[in-house]
Coordinates of C-alpha atoms in Angstrom, one line a residue:
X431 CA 2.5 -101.3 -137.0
X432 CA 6.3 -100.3 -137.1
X433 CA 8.5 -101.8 -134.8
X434 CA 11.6 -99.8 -133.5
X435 CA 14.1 -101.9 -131.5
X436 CA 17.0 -100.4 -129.4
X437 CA 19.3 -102.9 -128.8
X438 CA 20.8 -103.6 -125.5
X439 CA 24.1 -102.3 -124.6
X440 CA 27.2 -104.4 -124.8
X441 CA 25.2 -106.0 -127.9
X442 CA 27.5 -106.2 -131.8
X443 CA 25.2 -103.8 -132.5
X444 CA 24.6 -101.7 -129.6
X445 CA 22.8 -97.8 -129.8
X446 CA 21.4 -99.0 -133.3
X447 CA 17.9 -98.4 -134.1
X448 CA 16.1 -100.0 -136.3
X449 CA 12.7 -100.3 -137.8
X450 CA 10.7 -103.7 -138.4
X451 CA 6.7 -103.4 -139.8
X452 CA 5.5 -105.6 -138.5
X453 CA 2.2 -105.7 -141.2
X454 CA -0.1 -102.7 -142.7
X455 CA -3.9 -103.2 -141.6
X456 CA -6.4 -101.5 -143.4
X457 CA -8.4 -100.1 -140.1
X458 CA -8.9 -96.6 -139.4
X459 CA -7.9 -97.7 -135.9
X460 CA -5.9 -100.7 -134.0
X461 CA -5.3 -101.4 -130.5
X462 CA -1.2 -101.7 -130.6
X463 CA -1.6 -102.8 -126.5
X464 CA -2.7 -106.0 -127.9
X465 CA 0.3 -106.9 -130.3
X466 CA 2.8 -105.3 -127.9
X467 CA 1.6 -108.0 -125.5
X468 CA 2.6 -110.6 -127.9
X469 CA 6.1 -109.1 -128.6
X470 CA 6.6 -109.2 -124.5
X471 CA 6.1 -112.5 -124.7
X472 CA 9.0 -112.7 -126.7
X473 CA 11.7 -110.3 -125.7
X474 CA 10.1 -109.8 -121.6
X475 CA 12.9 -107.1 -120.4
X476 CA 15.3 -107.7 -122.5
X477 CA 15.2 -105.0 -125.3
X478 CA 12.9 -101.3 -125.1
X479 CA 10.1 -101.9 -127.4
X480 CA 8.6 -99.0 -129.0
X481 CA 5.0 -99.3 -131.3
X482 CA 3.9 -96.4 -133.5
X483 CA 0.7 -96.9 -135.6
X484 CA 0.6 -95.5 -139.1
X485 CA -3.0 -94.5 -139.9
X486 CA -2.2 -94.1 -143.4
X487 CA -3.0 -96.1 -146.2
X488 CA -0.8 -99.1 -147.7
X489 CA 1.0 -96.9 -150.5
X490 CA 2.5 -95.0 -147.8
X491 CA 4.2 -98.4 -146.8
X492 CA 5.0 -99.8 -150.1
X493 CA 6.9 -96.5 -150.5
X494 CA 8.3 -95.0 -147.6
X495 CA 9.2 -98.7 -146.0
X496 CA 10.7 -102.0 -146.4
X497 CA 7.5 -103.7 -145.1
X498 CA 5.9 -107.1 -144.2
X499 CA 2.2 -106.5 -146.0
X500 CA -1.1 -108.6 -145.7
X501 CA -3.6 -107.7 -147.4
X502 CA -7.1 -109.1 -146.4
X503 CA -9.2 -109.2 -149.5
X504 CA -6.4 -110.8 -152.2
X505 CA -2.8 -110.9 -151.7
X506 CA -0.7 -113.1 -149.5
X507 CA 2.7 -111.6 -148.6
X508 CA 4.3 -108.2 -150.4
X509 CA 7.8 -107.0 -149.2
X510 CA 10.1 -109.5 -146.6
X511 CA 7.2 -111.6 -146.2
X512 CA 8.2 -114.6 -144.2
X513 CA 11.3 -112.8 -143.1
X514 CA 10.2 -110.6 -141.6
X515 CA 7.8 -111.8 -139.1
X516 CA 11.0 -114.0 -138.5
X517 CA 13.2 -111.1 -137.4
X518 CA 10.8 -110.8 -135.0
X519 CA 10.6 -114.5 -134.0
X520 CA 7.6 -115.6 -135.1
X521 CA 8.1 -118.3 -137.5
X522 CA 10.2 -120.4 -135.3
X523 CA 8.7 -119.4 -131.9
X524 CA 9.1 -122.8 -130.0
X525 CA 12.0 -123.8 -132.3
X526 CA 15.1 -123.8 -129.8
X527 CA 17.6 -121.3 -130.0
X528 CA 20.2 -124.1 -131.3
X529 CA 18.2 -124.2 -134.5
X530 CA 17.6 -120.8 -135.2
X531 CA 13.9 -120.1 -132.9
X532 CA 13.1 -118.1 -130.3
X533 CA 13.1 -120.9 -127.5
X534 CA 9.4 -119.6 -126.1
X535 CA 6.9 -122.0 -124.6
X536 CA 3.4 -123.2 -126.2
X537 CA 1.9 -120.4 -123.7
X538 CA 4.1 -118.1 -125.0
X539 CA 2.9 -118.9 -128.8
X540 CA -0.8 -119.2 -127.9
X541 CA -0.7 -115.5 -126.2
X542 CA 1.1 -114.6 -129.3
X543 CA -1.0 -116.3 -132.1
X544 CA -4.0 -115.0 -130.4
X545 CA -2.8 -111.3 -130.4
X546 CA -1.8 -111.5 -134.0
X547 CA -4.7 -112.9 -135.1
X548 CA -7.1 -109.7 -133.3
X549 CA -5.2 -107.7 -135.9
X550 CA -5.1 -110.4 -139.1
X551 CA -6.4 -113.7 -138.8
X552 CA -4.8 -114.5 -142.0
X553 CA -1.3 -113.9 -140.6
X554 CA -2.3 -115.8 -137.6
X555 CA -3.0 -119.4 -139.8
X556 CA 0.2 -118.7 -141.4
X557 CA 2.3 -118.6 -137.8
X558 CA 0.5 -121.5 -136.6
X559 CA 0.7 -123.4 -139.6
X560 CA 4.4 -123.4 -140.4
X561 CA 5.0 -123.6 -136.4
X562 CA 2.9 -126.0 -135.2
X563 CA 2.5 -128.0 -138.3
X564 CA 5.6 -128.1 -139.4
X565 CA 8.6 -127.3 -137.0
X566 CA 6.6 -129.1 -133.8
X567 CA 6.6 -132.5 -136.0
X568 CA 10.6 -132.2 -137.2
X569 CA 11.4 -131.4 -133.7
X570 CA 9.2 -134.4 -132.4
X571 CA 9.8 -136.8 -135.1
X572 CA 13.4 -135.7 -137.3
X573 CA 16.6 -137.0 -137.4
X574 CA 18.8 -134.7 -136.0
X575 CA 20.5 -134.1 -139.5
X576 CA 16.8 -133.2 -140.5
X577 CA 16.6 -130.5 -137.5
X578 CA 19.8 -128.9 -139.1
X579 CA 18.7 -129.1 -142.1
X580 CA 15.3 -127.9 -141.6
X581 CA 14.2 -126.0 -138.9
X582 CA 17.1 -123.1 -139.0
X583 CA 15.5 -122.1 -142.4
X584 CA 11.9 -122.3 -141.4
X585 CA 12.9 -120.5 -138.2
X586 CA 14.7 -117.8 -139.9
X587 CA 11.9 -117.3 -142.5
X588 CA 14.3 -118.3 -145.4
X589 CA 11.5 -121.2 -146.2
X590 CA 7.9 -121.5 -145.5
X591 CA 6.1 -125.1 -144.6
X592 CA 2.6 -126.4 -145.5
X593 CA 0.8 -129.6 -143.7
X594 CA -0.2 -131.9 -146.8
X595 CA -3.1 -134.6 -145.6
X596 CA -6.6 -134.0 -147.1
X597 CA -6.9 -134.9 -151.0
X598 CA -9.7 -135.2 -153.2
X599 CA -11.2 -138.3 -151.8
X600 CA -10.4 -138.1 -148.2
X601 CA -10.9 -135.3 -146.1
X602 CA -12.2 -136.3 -142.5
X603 CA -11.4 -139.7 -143.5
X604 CA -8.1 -139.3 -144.1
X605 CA -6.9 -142.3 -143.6
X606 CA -8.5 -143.0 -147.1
X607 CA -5.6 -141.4 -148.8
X608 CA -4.7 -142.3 -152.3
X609 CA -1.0 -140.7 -152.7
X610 CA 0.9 -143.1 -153.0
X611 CA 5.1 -143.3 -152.4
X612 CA 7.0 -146.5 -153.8
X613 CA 10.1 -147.5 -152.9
X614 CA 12.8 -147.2 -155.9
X615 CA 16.3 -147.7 -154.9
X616 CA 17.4 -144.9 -152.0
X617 CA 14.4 -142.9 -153.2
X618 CA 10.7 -142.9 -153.2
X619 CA 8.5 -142.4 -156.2
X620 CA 5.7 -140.2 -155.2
X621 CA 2.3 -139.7 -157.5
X622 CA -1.1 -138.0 -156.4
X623 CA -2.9 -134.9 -155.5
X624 CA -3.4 -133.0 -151.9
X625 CA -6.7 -130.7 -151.9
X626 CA -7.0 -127.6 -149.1
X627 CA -3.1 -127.4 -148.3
X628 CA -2.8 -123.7 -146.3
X629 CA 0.4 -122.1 -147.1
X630 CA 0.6 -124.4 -150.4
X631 CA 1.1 -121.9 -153.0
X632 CA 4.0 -120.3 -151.2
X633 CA 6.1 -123.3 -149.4
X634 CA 9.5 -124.1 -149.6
X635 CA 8.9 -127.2 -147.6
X636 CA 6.1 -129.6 -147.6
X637 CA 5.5 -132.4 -145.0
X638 CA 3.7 -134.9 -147.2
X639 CA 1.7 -138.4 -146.0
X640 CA 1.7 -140.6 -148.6
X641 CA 0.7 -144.4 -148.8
X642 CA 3.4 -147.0 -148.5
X643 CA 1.2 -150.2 -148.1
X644 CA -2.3 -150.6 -148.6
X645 CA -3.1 -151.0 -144.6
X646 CA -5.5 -148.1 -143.6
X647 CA -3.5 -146.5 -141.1
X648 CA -0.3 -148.5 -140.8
X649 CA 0.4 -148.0 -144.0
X650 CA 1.0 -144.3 -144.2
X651 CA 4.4 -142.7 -144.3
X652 CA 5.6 -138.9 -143.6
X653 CA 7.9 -137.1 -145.9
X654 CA 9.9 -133.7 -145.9
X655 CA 9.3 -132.6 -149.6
X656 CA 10.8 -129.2 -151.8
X657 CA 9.1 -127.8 -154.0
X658 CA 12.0 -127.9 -156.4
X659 CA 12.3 -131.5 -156.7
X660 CA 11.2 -132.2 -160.1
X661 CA 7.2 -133.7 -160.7
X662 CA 6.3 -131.2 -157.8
X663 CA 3.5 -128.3 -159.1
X664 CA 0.9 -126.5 -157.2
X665 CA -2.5 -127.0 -158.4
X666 CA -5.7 -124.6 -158.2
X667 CA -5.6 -122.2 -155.6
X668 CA -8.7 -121.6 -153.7
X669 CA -11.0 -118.8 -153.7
X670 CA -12.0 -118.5 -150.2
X671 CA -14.4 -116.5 -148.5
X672 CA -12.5 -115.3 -145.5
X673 CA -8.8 -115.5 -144.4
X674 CA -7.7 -114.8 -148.0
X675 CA -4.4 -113.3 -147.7
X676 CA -3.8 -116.8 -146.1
X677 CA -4.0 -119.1 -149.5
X678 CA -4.6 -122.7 -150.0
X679 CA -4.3 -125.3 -152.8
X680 CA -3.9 -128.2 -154.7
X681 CA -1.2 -129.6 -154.7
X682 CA 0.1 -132.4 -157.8
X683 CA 3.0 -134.9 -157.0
X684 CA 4.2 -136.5 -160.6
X685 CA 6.8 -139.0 -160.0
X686 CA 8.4 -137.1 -157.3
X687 CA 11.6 -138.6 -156.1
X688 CA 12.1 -138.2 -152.4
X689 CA 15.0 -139.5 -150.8
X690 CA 14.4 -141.6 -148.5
X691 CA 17.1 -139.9 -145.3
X692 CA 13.6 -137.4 -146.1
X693 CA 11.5 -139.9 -144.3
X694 CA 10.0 -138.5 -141.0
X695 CA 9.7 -141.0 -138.1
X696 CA 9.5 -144.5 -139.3
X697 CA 8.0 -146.2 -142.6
X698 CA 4.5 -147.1 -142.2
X699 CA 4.3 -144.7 -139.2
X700 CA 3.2 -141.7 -140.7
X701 CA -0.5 -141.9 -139.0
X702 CA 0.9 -141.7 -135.6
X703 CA 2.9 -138.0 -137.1
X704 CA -0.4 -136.7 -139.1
X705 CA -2.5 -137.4 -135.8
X706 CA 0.0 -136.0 -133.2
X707 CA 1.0 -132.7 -135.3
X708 CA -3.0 -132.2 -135.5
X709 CA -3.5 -132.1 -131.9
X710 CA -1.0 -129.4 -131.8
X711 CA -2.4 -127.7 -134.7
X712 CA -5.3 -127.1 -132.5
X713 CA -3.8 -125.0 -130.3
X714 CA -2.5 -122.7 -132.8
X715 CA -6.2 -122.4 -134.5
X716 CA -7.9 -122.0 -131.0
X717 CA -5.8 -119.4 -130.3
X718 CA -6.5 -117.8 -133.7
X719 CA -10.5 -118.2 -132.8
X720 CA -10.1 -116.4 -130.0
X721 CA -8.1 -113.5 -131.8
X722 CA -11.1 -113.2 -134.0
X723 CA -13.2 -113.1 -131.1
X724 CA -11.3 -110.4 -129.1
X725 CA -11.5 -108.4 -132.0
X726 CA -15.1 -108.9 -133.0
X727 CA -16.1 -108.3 -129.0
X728 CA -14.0 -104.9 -129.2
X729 CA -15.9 -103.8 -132.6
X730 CA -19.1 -104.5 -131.2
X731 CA -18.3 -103.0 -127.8
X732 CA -17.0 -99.7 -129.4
X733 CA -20.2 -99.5 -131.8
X734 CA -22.2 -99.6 -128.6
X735 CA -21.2 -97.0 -127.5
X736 CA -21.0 -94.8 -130.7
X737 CA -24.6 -95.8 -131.6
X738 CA -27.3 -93.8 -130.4
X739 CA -31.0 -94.4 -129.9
X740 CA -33.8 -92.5 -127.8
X741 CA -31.0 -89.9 -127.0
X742 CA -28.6 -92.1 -125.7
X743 CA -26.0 -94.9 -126.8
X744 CA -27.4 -98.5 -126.6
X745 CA -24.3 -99.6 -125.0
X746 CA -26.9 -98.4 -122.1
X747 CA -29.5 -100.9 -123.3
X748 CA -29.8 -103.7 -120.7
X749 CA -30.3 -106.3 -123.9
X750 CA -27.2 -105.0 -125.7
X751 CA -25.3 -105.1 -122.3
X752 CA -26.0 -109.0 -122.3
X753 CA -25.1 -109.5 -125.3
X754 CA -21.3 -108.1 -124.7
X755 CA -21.5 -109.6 -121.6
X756 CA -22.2 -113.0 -122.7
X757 CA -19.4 -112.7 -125.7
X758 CA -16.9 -111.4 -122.7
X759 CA -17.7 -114.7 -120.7
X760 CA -17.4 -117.1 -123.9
X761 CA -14.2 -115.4 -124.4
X762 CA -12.4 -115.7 -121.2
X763 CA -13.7 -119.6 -121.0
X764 CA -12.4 -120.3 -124.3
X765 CA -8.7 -118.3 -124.0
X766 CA -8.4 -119.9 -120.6
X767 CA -9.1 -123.4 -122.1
X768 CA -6.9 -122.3 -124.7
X769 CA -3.8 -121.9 -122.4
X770 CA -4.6 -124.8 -120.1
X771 CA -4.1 -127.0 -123.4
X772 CA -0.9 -125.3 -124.4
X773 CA 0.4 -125.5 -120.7
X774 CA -0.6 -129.2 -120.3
X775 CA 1.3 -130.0 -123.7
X776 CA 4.3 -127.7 -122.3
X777 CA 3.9 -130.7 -119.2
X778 CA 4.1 -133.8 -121.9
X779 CA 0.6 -134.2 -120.3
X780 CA -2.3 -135.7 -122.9
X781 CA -4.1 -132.1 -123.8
X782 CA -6.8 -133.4 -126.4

């Protein structure tokens, strides 16, 4: 999908034109409608939005383009990556426009996250993670010197953030974490390993829970890590089965030094972030379901009706019909429960 945006006039750079791609899918066909709806939600009237698909395959990108590329069965991001899906506001979308996002609603980034993820759920996890995940808990829980100092950048796609609970020994129960940060001066000294962290490979930025005192749950604490700090590595990346150009991983803390100003919220209240972030996670992934969803309904709808038996297609099969119709139904229930939760959240009302 190649974005061409003509910017309005009285603008620094007004009667430009410019191309973004957005991503390459390897379909024979996509329904643009779907991912222009998302960009509306952005930019409403502001700026002419023009979509052209390329029905061409991913060389033609790689050569002819400066391009934003996902591909499905291995790879993560090839050209601007991050950046570019930031140029288009996606990285930062409820971020406001003082640090660097795109000031929408949660409404706004469901519809959006949804529409994405019909074309790619793997791009989809990656918006929701490094939104919801990570910029909703610095703007709920940071400093203000940490919102400068963070959110611009992950806005602007100049870093990427991961979500760092789950290890080894404690995945539902994660409250039985075994990372563990001690207290050394203005620092803390951080040791362990994190299991199934989305985005890990690739993040600039890690928002870490680690053990400060051997209570169960008031003895966690949050932490804005980089992966340059020395100690930091990332461990084995996963071989999943699906979403793959979305990768996870281990990730191995060796007497990482952290200093403590990189404490988010309070010592010891790190299980009051982890569980607050997650409930907002959930909007991001619902939204994703239902992508997958849209898409799957439109594939099977459009096979209906390409498939023919006894002389006809069995879109006109009363069993198939129920089928689609049922899927339809399921749908709507779940994208309108979807954007209830993101609109009750927008409220400060409990959504979960």
């Amino acid at each position: 999908i190649v974005l061409q945006r003509n910017v309005a006039p009285g603008s620094d750079r007004a009667g430009a034109k410019w191309i973004h791609t957005v991503f390459a899918h390897g379909f024979e066909q996509l329904d643009v409608q779907h991912f222009y709806r998302a960009l509306q939600v952005l930019w409403h009237d502001k700026e002419r939005i023009e979509l052209a698909l390329f029905r061409r395959d991913r060389n033609l990108f790689n050569q002819k383009l400066d391009v934003v590329l996902f591909d499905t069965t291995s790879l993560y991001f090839g050209g601007k990556g991050p950046k570019g899906l930031a140029e288009l506001g996606f990285m930062g979308m409820f971020v406001p426009e003082e640090y660097g996002g795109a000031g929408a609603d949660l409404v706004s980034y469901a519809i959006a996250i949804e529409e994405i993820s019909r074309a790619c759920a793997s791009t989809g996890v990656i918006l929701s993670v490094n939104n919801s995940l990570v910029c909703q808990p610095i703007m709920d829980f940071g400093t203000e010197e940490q919102k400068r100092a963070f959110l611009p950048k992950l806005a602007k796609g100049e870093w990427l953030g991961c979500f760092s609970l789950s290890e080894p020994g404690s995945g539902s129960d994660a409250s039985g974490l075994k990372c563990a940060a001690r207290a050394d001066g203005d620092h803390f000294v951080i040791n362990g390993t994190k299991n199934f962290v989305t985005n890990g490979p690739e993040s600039d930025v890690i928002l870490l829970f680690a053990r400060t005192d051997p209570e169960p749950h008031k003895g966690v604490t949050a932490f804005l890590v980089r992966n340059d700090m020395p100690g930091f590595s990332v461990g084995v990346i996963d071989k999943k089965l699906g979403i793959r150009a979305s990768h996870s991983s281990e990730l191995v803390f060796q007497d990482v030094r952290v200093p403590k100003a990189n404490v988010l919220g309070k010592v010891g209240e790190g299980w009051k972030v982890a569980m607050k972030t997650l409930d907002g996670g959930r909007i991001g992934i619902a939204a994703q379901a239902c992508g997958i969803t849209a898409a799957s309904l439109a594939a099977g709808t459009r096979y209906a009706h390409e498939r023919k038996q006894f002389g006809k297609p069995i879109a006109d099969f009363q069993a198939i019909q129920w089928f689609l119709a049922d899927m339809k139904t399921n749908l709507d229930a779940s994208r309108l429960l979807t954007y209830r939760a993101a609109w009750e959240q927008d409220q400060g009302q409990n959504f979960t």
